[in-house]
Amino acid sequence: MLSTNDIKMDIISLLSQINDLNELKRVYEEIKKIEIATPNVSDVKPKLDFRNATTEIGKSVSYKELLEEQNYQPISYETFRKLADEIEWDESLEELLEALD
């Protein structure tokens, strides 16, 4: 799994191969659009707002009606555990946790 620094170095390497001024300007403008988090935690704005992923439900919709509408099928812990045990991980726990950064 590539680290953040590996990816940065790959980007620098790719950029150094571009000789077209217009293409470099285009890449520059795209990079400037990316919101880069500041080191000061109080200044960091959340990148995603969970409210953008939600929608209102009807005022008189019951929990049971929601489950039926979504065709919810419960799963037992034993079934979940069996399915989880079948997953073969190629990465170490440390690599998986690093990917969350």
Tab-separated table of N, CA and C in Angstrom, residues 2 4-5 9 12 17 20 24 27-28 38-40 45 48 52 57-60 66 68 74 78 80 82 85-86 97:
chain	number	residue	atom	x	y	z
A	2	LEU	N	0.546	2.188	-0.826
A	2	LEU	CA	1.325	3.409	-0.929
A	2	LEU	C	1.060	4.327	0.253
A	4	THR	N	1.337	8.244	2.013
A	4	THR	CA	1.093	9.612	1.554
A	4	THR	C	2.338	10.177	0.881
A	5	ASN	N	3.483	9.948	1.497
A	5	ASN	CA	4.723	10.466	0.914
A	5	ASN	C	5.051	9.801	-0.414
A	9	MET	N	5.546	11.882	-3.879
A	9	MET	CA	6.749	11.758	-4.714
A	9	MET	C	6.396	11.330	-6.135
A	12	ILE	N	5.110	14.424	-7.917
A	12	ILE	CA	6.234	15.300	-8.283
A	12	ILE	C	6.958	14.749	-9.499
A	17	GLN	N	7.792	15.621	-15.572
A	17	GLN	CA	7.849	15.130	-16.951
A	17	GLN	C	7.002	15.964	-17.906
A	20	ASP	N	4.734	21.048	-21.242
A	20	ASP	CA	3.775	21.968	-21.842
A	20	ASP	C	3.290	22.971	-20.794
A	24	LEU	N	0.734	22.446	-17.541
A	24	LEU	CA	1.181	22.697	-16.172
A	24	LEU	C	0.273	23.709	-15.471
A	27	VAL	N	-2.924	21.890	-14.469
A	27	VAL	CA	-2.704	21.050	-13.292
A	27	VAL	C	-2.590	21.926	-12.047
A	28	TYR	N	-1.881	23.033	-12.180
A	28	TYR	CA	-1.710	23.968	-11.063
A	28	TYR	C	-3.052	24.485	-10.568
A	38	THR	N	-5.260	22.848	7.378
A	38	THR	CA	-4.209	23.573	8.070
A	38	THR	C	-3.813	22.801	9.320
A	39	PRO	N	-2.576	22.990	9.791
A	39	PRO	CA	-2.128	22.259	10.972
A	39	PRO	C	-2.908	22.614	12.236
A	40	ASN	N	-3.471	23.806	12.305
A	40	ASN	CA	-4.220	24.226	13.480
A	40	ASN	C	-5.589	23.548	13.468
A	45	LYS	N	-11.788	22.758	8.693
A	45	LYS	CA	-13.220	22.652	8.447
A	45	LYS	C	-13.530	21.225	8.014
A	48	LEU	N	-16.672	16.870	4.741
A	48	LEU	CA	-17.971	16.330	4.383
A	48	LEU	C	-18.973	16.611	5.488
A	52	ASN	N	-25.553	16.208	4.027
A	52	ASN	CA	-25.656	16.128	2.569
A	52	ASN	C	-26.000	14.721	2.100
A	57	ILE	N	-37.592	11.976	5.891
A	57	ILE	CA	-38.584	10.923	5.734
A	57	ILE	C	-39.935	11.508	6.095
A	58	GLY	N	-40.966	10.813	5.710
A	58	GLY	CA	-42.301	11.304	6.030
A	58	GLY	C	-42.501	11.436	7.520
A	59	LYS	N	-43.329	12.357	7.924
A	59	LYS	CA	-43.545	12.606	9.348
A	59	LYS	C	-44.274	11.464	10.034
A	60	SER	N	-45.036	10.700	9.296
A	60	SER	CA	-45.811	9.641	9.926
A	60	SER	C	-45.300	8.245	9.552
A	66	LEU	N	-40.218	1.728	7.565
A	66	LEU	CA	-38.896	1.968	6.973
A	66	LEU	C	-38.197	0.649	6.661
A	68	GLU	N	-39.541	-2.247	6.101
A	68	GLU	CA	-40.222	-2.911	4.987
A	68	GLU	C	-39.876	-2.240	3.660
A	74	PRO	N	-32.634	-8.961	8.603
A	74	PRO	CA	-31.689	-9.033	9.721
A	74	PRO	C	-30.699	-10.180	9.527
A	78	GLU	N	-23.852	-14.955	14.343
A	78	GLU	CA	-23.147	-16.139	13.845
A	78	GLU	C	-22.937	-16.056	12.329
A	80	PHE	N	-22.917	-13.278	10.521
A	80	PHE	CA	-21.981	-12.181	10.309
A	80	PHE	C	-20.555	-12.652	10.556
A	82	LYS	N	-19.330	-15.672	10.455
A	82	LYS	CA	-18.925	-16.623	9.426
A	82	LYS	C	-18.486	-15.880	8.161
A	85	ASP	N	-15.166	-14.085	8.752
A	85	ASP	CA	-14.028	-15.004	8.797
A	85	ASP	C	-13.606	-15.471	7.407
A	86	GLU	N	-14.498	-15.371	6.434
A	86	GLU	CA	-14.176	-15.791	5.069
A	86	GLU	C	-13.366	-14.748	4.306
A	97	LEU	N	-5.389	0.548	8.901
A	97	LEU	CA	-5.621	1.731	9.708
A	97	LEU	C	-4.997	2.967	9.067
